[in-house]
């Protein structure tokens, strides 16, 4: 019997960002990434989507994550590491943010957690069905 095709073979080699689809800040982050990705390297999806959950499961990550997740061939990152790794792939000057990795992760993640804990209060919840731009729609995972 032939081997089953890999999960979401069309995503092989892609950089994938999974974010909280209910969060205005997170939706704006996805738009930020798309606008600064001229090579269209990133595919975007929500943590709540079936595809997002399958990708988390395939990487051995918790389905209860409330952090942004960055997946690349052979790796995964969450919280501040995810943000900084994403920025390394964006157009200039954003890769310079990698210098922030000199700050110890526990401090970076403490700042990330503070914002994440208050994100709905400070930025609100996304409408039930935010309408993406055509450029963003082309990058969204089903």
Tab-separated table of C-alpha atoms in Angstrom:
chain	number	residue	atom	x	y	z
A	1	UNK	CA	0.000	0.000	0.000
A	2	UNK	CA	1.455	3.445	-0.880
A	3	UNK	CA	2.295	5.784	1.960
A	4	UNK	CA	-0.318	8.379	2.826
A	5	UNK	CA	0.489	11.873	1.596
A	6	UNK	CA	1.845	14.181	4.290
A	7	UNK	CA	-0.645	16.276	6.207
A	8	UNK	CA	-1.425	19.336	4.102
A	9	UNK	CA	1.224	18.558	1.488
A	10	UNK	CA	0.485	21.921	-0.154
A	11	UNK	CA	1.994	23.576	2.936
A	12	UNK	CA	5.303	21.707	2.717
A	13	UNK	CA	8.138	24.192	2.919
A	14	UNK	CA	5.837	27.079	3.873
A	15	UNK	CA	6.110	29.334	6.889
A	16	UNK	CA	2.845	29.126	8.821
A	17	UNK	CA	1.416	31.572	11.340
A	18	UNK	CA	-1.452	30.413	13.556
A	19	UNK	CA	-3.212	33.116	15.550
A	20	UNK	CA	-6.303	33.669	17.706
A	21	UNK	CA	-9.031	34.415	15.175
A	22	UNK	CA	-11.206	36.085	17.834
A	23	UNK	CA	-8.570	38.663	18.777
A	24	UNK	CA	-8.396	42.063	17.047
A	25	UNK	CA	-4.698	42.434	17.923
A	26	UNK	CA	-3.954	38.983	16.501
A	27	UNK	CA	-5.916	39.663	13.302
A	28	UNK	CA	-4.003	42.916	12.891
A	29	UNK	CA	-0.739	41.029	13.433
A	30	UNK	CA	-1.681	38.658	10.585
A	31	UNK	CA	-2.349	41.668	8.340
A	32	UNK	CA	0.991	43.191	9.418
A	33	UNK	CA	2.815	39.987	8.446
A	34	UNK	CA	1.056	39.734	5.070
A	35	UNK	CA	1.785	43.371	4.216
A	36	UNK	CA	5.513	42.912	4.877
A	37	UNK	CA	5.950	39.566	3.151
A	38	UNK	CA	6.639	40.446	-0.503
A	39	UNK	CA	7.782	36.880	-1.303
A	40	UNK	CA	4.491	35.414	-0.025
A	41	UNK	CA	6.307	32.941	2.225
A	42	UNK	CA	3.675	32.947	4.962
A	43	UNK	CA	0.422	31.024	5.128
A	44	UNK	CA	-1.945	32.302	7.819
A	45	UNK	CA	-4.546	30.436	9.834
A	46	UNK	CA	-6.409	30.566	13.088
A	47	UNK	CA	-5.776	28.391	16.096
A	48	UNK	CA	-9.493	27.611	16.139
A	49	UNK	CA	-9.669	26.293	12.549
A	50	UNK	CA	-9.690	22.594	11.727
A	51	UNK	CA	-6.461	23.032	9.749
A	52	UNK	CA	-4.841	24.966	12.582
A	53	UNK	CA	-5.761	22.255	15.061
A	54	UNK	CA	-4.466	19.526	12.724
A	55	UNK	CA	-1.165	21.361	12.319
A	56	UNK	CA	-0.811	21.784	16.091
A	57	UNK	CA	-1.570	18.110	16.641
A	58	UNK	CA	0.905	17.054	13.931
A	59	UNK	CA	3.661	19.059	15.655
A	60	UNK	CA	2.796	17.714	19.102
A	61	UNK	CA	1.631	21.124	20.341
A	62	UNK	CA	-1.248	21.676	22.738
A	63	UNK	CA	-4.646	22.360	21.181
A	64	UNK	CA	-5.263	24.712	24.111
A	65	UNK	CA	-2.607	27.214	23.058
A	66	UNK	CA	-3.655	30.839	23.222
A	67	UNK	CA	-0.344	32.095	21.860
A	68	UNK	CA	0.644	32.968	18.335
A	69	UNK	CA	2.350	29.934	16.786
A	70	UNK	CA	4.997	29.997	14.074
A	71	UNK	CA	5.661	26.777	12.162
A	72	UNK	CA	8.451	26.239	9.658
A	73	UNK	CA	9.860	23.085	8.089
A	74	UNK	CA	11.327	21.197	11.013
A	75	UNK	CA	10.395	23.607	13.781
A	76	UNK	CA	7.833	25.492	15.798
A	77	UNK	CA	7.843	28.450	18.168
A	78	UNK	CA	5.307	30.167	20.409
A	79	UNK	CA	5.034	33.502	22.220
A	80	UNK	CA	7.941	35.947	21.842
A	81	UNK	CA	10.136	33.414	20.026
A	82	UNK	CA	7.406	33.024	17.398
A	83	UNK	CA	7.106	36.787	16.920
A	84	UNK	CA	10.855	37.317	16.570
A	85	UNK	CA	11.328	34.349	14.241
A	86	UNK	CA	8.509	35.643	12.016
A	87	UNK	CA	10.040	39.093	11.876
A	88	UNK	CA	13.314	37.624	10.629
A	89	UNK	CA	11.490	36.658	7.396
A	90	UNK	CA	9.859	40.035	6.732
A	91	UNK	CA	11.071	42.877	4.548
A	92	UNK	CA	13.518	45.401	6.029
A	93	UNK	CA	13.842	46.783	8.654
A	94	UNK	CA	11.876	44.132	10.580
A	95	UNK	CA	14.593	41.423	10.620
A	96	UNK	CA	16.581	43.737	12.893
A	97	UNK	CA	14.107	42.835	15.644
A	98	UNK	CA	16.012	39.563	15.977
A	99	UNK	CA	18.392	41.515	18.212
A	100	UNK	CA	15.641	41.352	20.845
A	101	UNK	CA	16.489	37.661	21.235
A	102	UNK	CA	19.395	38.890	23.369
A	103	UNK	CA	16.779	39.619	26.043
A	104	UNK	CA	16.231	36.440	28.069
A	105	UNK	CA	13.164	34.505	26.952
A	106	UNK	CA	11.563	34.574	30.409
A	107	UNK	CA	11.530	38.396	30.282
A	108	UNK	CA	10.281	38.539	26.676
A	109	UNK	CA	7.571	35.990	27.417
A	110	UNK	CA	6.516	37.863	30.562
A	111	UNK	CA	5.842	40.915	28.383
A	112	UNK	CA	4.093	38.737	25.806
A	113	UNK	CA	1.935	37.124	28.506
A	114	UNK	CA	0.944	40.518	29.931
A	115	UNK	CA	-0.325	41.691	26.546
A	116	UNK	CA	-1.940	38.313	25.786
A	117	UNK	CA	-3.774	38.286	29.114
A	118	UNK	CA	-5.352	41.685	28.407
A	119	UNK	CA	-5.655	41.543	24.606
A	120	UNK	CA	-9.459	41.353	24.487
A	121	UNK	CA	-9.872	44.166	26.994
A	122	UNK	CA	-7.313	46.454	25.347
A	123	UNK	CA	-7.934	45.663	21.675
A	124	UNK	CA	-11.345	43.959	21.615
A	125	UNK	CA	-12.733	40.879	19.941
A	126	UNK	CA	-12.879	40.502	16.184
A	127	UNK	CA	-16.290	40.632	14.515
A	128	UNK	CA	-17.841	37.222	13.899
A	129	UNK	CA	-16.510	37.187	10.348
A	130	UNK	CA	-13.891	39.846	9.621
A	131	UNK	CA	-13.619	40.319	5.875
A	132	UNK	CA	-10.024	39.877	4.749
A	133	UNK	CA	-8.562	41.784	1.846
A	134	UNK	CA	-8.092	39.734	-1.354
A	135	UNK	CA	-4.323	39.651	-0.698
A	136	UNK	CA	-4.871	38.313	2.812
A	137	UNK	CA	-7.553	35.854	1.690
A	138	UNK	CA	-5.045	34.253	-0.722
A	139	UNK	CA	-2.781	33.395	2.234
A	140	UNK	CA	-5.446	32.044	4.583
A	141	UNK	CA	-5.534	28.348	5.367
A	142	UNK	CA	-8.873	26.630	4.877
